[in-house]
XYZ file of C-alpha atoms in Angstrom:
254
model
C -45.354 -25.658 34.435
C -46.418 -23.383 37.302
C -44.958 -23.713 40.768
C -46.589 -21.535 43.431
C -45.155 -20.852 46.821
C -47.602 -19.055 49.089
C -48.746 -18.736 52.682
C -52.076 -18.356 54.367
C -53.820 -15.189 53.333
C -56.055 -13.955 56.193
C -57.326 -10.564 55.009
C -56.503 -10.732 51.326
C -57.143 -7.262 49.979
C -57.571 -8.315 46.344
C -57.651 -7.141 42.839
C -61.408 -7.037 42.697
C -63.449 -8.086 39.687
C -65.154 -5.363 37.704
C -68.522 -4.892 39.403
C -70.129 -4.401 35.995
C -69.075 -7.981 35.151
C -70.452 -9.710 38.228
C -74.100 -10.186 37.209
C -75.499 -8.318 40.134
C -73.262 -9.903 42.841
C -71.241 -7.530 45.004
C -67.892 -7.944 46.669
C -67.796 -7.697 50.450
C -65.861 -4.606 51.420
C -63.981 -6.547 54.065
C -63.912 -10.350 53.832
C -64.222 -12.334 57.047
C -61.049 -13.311 58.784
C -61.027 -15.104 62.141
C -64.684 -14.465 62.821
C -67.354 -16.510 61.028
C -70.016 -13.822 61.547
C -72.731 -16.434 61.189
C -75.335 -16.966 63.954
C -76.350 -20.633 63.922
C -79.826 -20.536 65.367
C -82.167 -21.612 62.592
C -80.594 -24.979 62.043
C -81.119 -28.372 63.738
C -77.945 -29.690 65.349
C -77.551 -33.434 64.927
C -75.812 -35.848 67.269
C -73.469 -36.993 64.542
C -69.970 -35.817 63.692
C -69.514 -34.708 60.082
C -68.128 -37.257 57.665
C -66.077 -36.569 54.526
C -66.883 -33.373 52.665
C -70.013 -33.644 50.592
C -69.083 -32.968 46.947
C -71.757 -33.113 44.240
C -71.118 -36.059 41.884
C -71.278 -33.873 38.870
C -68.463 -31.722 40.296
C -66.277 -34.472 41.765
C -64.921 -35.628 38.455
C -63.712 -32.077 37.706
C -61.705 -31.957 40.970
C -59.233 -34.762 40.321
C -56.082 -32.902 39.393
C -54.878 -32.120 42.909
C -51.464 -33.078 44.318
C -51.313 -36.546 45.936
C -50.177 -37.086 49.510
C -46.628 -38.240 48.446
C -46.186 -35.142 46.318
C -47.302 -32.881 49.180
C -44.965 -34.689 51.589
C -42.017 -34.451 49.226
C -42.661 -30.786 48.561
C -42.402 -30.063 52.326
C -38.900 -31.403 52.766
C -37.123 -28.157 52.185
C -36.021 -25.978 55.081
C -38.642 -23.473 55.984
C -41.060 -24.856 53.467
C -44.411 -26.595 54.026
C -47.198 -27.636 51.638
C -50.619 -26.167 51.853
C -53.743 -28.345 51.442
C -54.288 -30.358 48.272
C -57.205 -28.191 47.187
C -54.835 -25.325 46.547
C -52.916 -27.342 44.026
C -56.027 -27.440 41.791
C -54.856 -23.986 40.699
C -51.464 -25.284 39.529
C -52.483 -28.490 37.726
C -51.499 -30.643 40.590
C -48.261 -28.952 41.580
C -48.118 -28.542 45.421
C -48.665 -25.062 46.759
C -46.114 -24.275 49.445
C -45.639 -21.571 52.078
C -42.098 -20.303 52.509
C -39.936 -17.243 52.889
C -41.731 -16.197 56.075
C -40.384 -14.047 58.959
C -41.690 -12.507 62.170
C -42.479 -9.166 60.686
C -46.185 -9.836 60.199
C -48.675 -6.977 60.585
C -52.389 -6.801 60.154
C -51.774 -5.232 56.760
C -49.839 -8.145 55.327
C -51.750 -10.044 52.662
C -49.965 -13.244 53.506
C -49.454 -14.437 57.035
C -48.624 -17.844 58.585
C -49.382 -18.930 62.150
C -51.602 -17.626 64.857
C -50.067 -16.615 68.182
C -46.883 -15.257 66.567
C -47.803 -14.892 62.875
C -45.134 -14.593 60.236
C -45.185 -12.354 57.204
C -44.725 -14.401 53.973
C -44.266 -13.724 50.277
C -45.776 -15.648 47.342
C -43.295 -16.916 44.861
C -44.633 -18.054 41.471
C -42.280 -19.717 38.943
C -43.603 -19.824 35.405
C -41.373 -21.335 32.733
C -38.374 -20.691 34.819
C -39.319 -17.075 35.534
C -39.705 -16.432 39.253
C -42.183 -13.885 40.813
C -42.174 -12.845 44.433
C -44.951 -10.832 45.794
C -46.620 -9.983 49.125
C -49.786 -8.869 47.349
C -52.269 -11.685 47.014
C -54.078 -9.883 44.166
C -51.142 -10.655 41.898
C -51.514 -14.400 42.141
C -54.693 -14.909 40.151
C -53.618 -12.913 37.087
C -50.445 -15.006 36.886
C -52.582 -18.177 36.732
C -55.060 -16.723 34.202
C -57.065 -17.583 32.245
C -59.194 -19.134 34.928
C -60.979 -21.473 32.598
C -62.084 -24.446 34.710
C -63.938 -25.019 38.054
C -60.913 -26.781 39.477
C -58.563 -23.801 38.833
C -61.161 -21.347 40.179
C -61.596 -23.356 43.410
C -57.818 -23.832 43.799
C -57.225 -20.031 43.376
C -59.898 -19.267 46.044
C -58.244 -21.777 48.459
C -54.735 -20.325 47.771
C -55.839 -16.804 48.467
C -58.066 -17.495 51.434
C -56.286 -19.798 53.880
C -59.591 -20.480 55.684
C -60.944 -22.634 52.896
C -61.344 -26.128 54.234
C -61.885 -29.071 51.846
C -59.816 -32.179 52.639
C -59.323 -34.260 49.461
C -56.407 -36.763 49.727
C -56.516 -40.030 51.748
C -54.184 -38.455 54.383
C -56.239 -35.313 54.667
C -59.486 -37.230 54.903
C -57.999 -39.524 57.580
C -56.862 -36.575 59.622
C -60.284 -35.000 59.303
C -61.962 -38.221 60.260
C -60.093 -38.154 63.617
C -60.614 -34.466 64.145
C -64.340 -34.352 63.200
C -65.441 -35.577 66.631
C -65.120 -31.994 67.706
C -68.010 -30.926 65.382
C -71.630 -31.748 64.908
C -73.448 -31.674 61.603
C -76.378 -29.269 61.031
C -79.665 -30.666 59.741
C -79.105 -33.988 57.978
C -75.476 -33.405 56.981
C -76.139 -33.685 53.248
C -75.490 -30.027 52.332
C -72.767 -29.748 49.710
C -69.426 -28.404 50.936
C -68.587 -26.987 47.535
C -70.621 -25.654 44.619
C -69.198 -24.092 41.465
C -71.184 -22.360 38.836
C -69.766 -21.224 35.507
C -71.095 -17.752 34.597
C -70.706 -15.670 31.468
C -68.008 -13.496 32.993
C -66.467 -15.800 35.565
C -67.107 -18.404 38.275
C -69.311 -18.425 41.336
C -67.565 -20.543 43.901
C -69.166 -21.515 47.207
C -66.850 -23.544 49.408
C -66.491 -24.622 53.036
C -64.378 -22.437 55.318
C -63.357 -22.260 58.925
C -61.393 -19.531 60.623
C -57.678 -20.360 60.486
C -57.101 -18.961 63.956
C -59.134 -18.379 67.086
C -62.113 -20.241 68.426
C -64.818 -19.566 65.784
C -64.257 -22.897 64.128
C -67.731 -23.639 62.793
C -67.534 -24.870 59.154
C -69.401 -22.485 56.990
C -69.853 -22.440 53.187
C -68.995 -19.033 51.813
C -69.383 -17.529 48.329
C -66.621 -16.055 46.045
C -66.580 -14.537 42.613
C -63.683 -15.363 40.389
C -63.287 -13.730 36.985
C -61.422 -15.141 33.993
C -58.418 -12.858 34.626
C -57.856 -14.287 38.155
C -59.396 -11.386 40.100
C -61.644 -12.553 42.945
C -63.489 -11.450 46.075
C -65.699 -12.858 48.728
C -69.234 -11.811 47.830
C -72.137 -10.390 49.757
C -74.446 -13.398 49.953
C -75.630 -15.271 53.027
C -73.244 -17.978 54.213
C -74.491 -21.511 54.825
C -73.394 -23.297 58.131
C -72.392 -26.914 57.589
C -71.058 -28.071 60.999
C -70.888 -26.494 64.387
C -67.818 -26.781 66.630
C -68.513 -28.297 70.053
C -67.392 -26.523 73.190
C -63.587 -26.721 73.603
C -62.827 -26.905 69.900
C -60.380 -24.026 69.528
C -57.740 -24.269 66.821
C -54.763 -21.932 66.848
C -54.766 -21.356 70.609
C-alpha cells in the first residue's frame, strides 16, 4: 500500500523523460505557473456556465479508483494535514493524497508550496510498505510510484506534481464546482473533453484541464504532459486548448 503526503507543486522542476523516448514531443523548459499564457481570441464565448468536466466515455471507466469523499474527509482530520483533490489519489490506488509538514520558509525555488499570499514550503512524504520517504523534490515522487502502467496512475501523478490540474470527480467536488462555475463561461459548445490520455510505446500522453492555483488567470485550459513508465514527466511544448473563460471578478487566491 502506498500513502503519499504532498503539497501543491507550482513550478515543479522535474526528472524529465529521456527526449529520445518522447516520440518527437518536447518538454517545455519552464512549465506555466500562475499565468495561463493562452490568448482566448479565436473561440466563441457562450452564455452558459460550464457543467461537470467532460470525460470521454471510453476513459471514464478507467478513472474509477479515486478516493471517495468520506476517505478524503477522514484523511484531513490530522493537525496540519489536508487532502488534495480526488484525482491525485488515482496515483495511489485510491489512497488520499495529503499535504502536510509545511512551514513559512517557502521560496520561488521550492518544488512544493502551499497557499498564495503567504505560501508555505512543504515536503512530500511517501510511505511504501512501512518505509517512509520525505522529499522536497517533486521529481522523486514518480519513480517511487513506478511503473506507471495505467492511464489512471499517469493522470494521478500529473495532478499530484502540478497543483493546477483541475478535474473534480467526487460528488462533493462536483457539487462545489457546480456552485462555483457561475464565474466561468464555456467556450464554443462546451463539449471539448477536459481530459485525454493516450498510451504510447514509451509512456503516456496526458492532456488535462488546469487553472492557475493562485492569481487571477483562472481560465480553465487543457494542457499536455508526457509521463514515462519510470514516473518521469514534464509539461510538453504543444498548444493548450481553452475550455472555459473566467468572467470579470473571478480571482482565486487573492
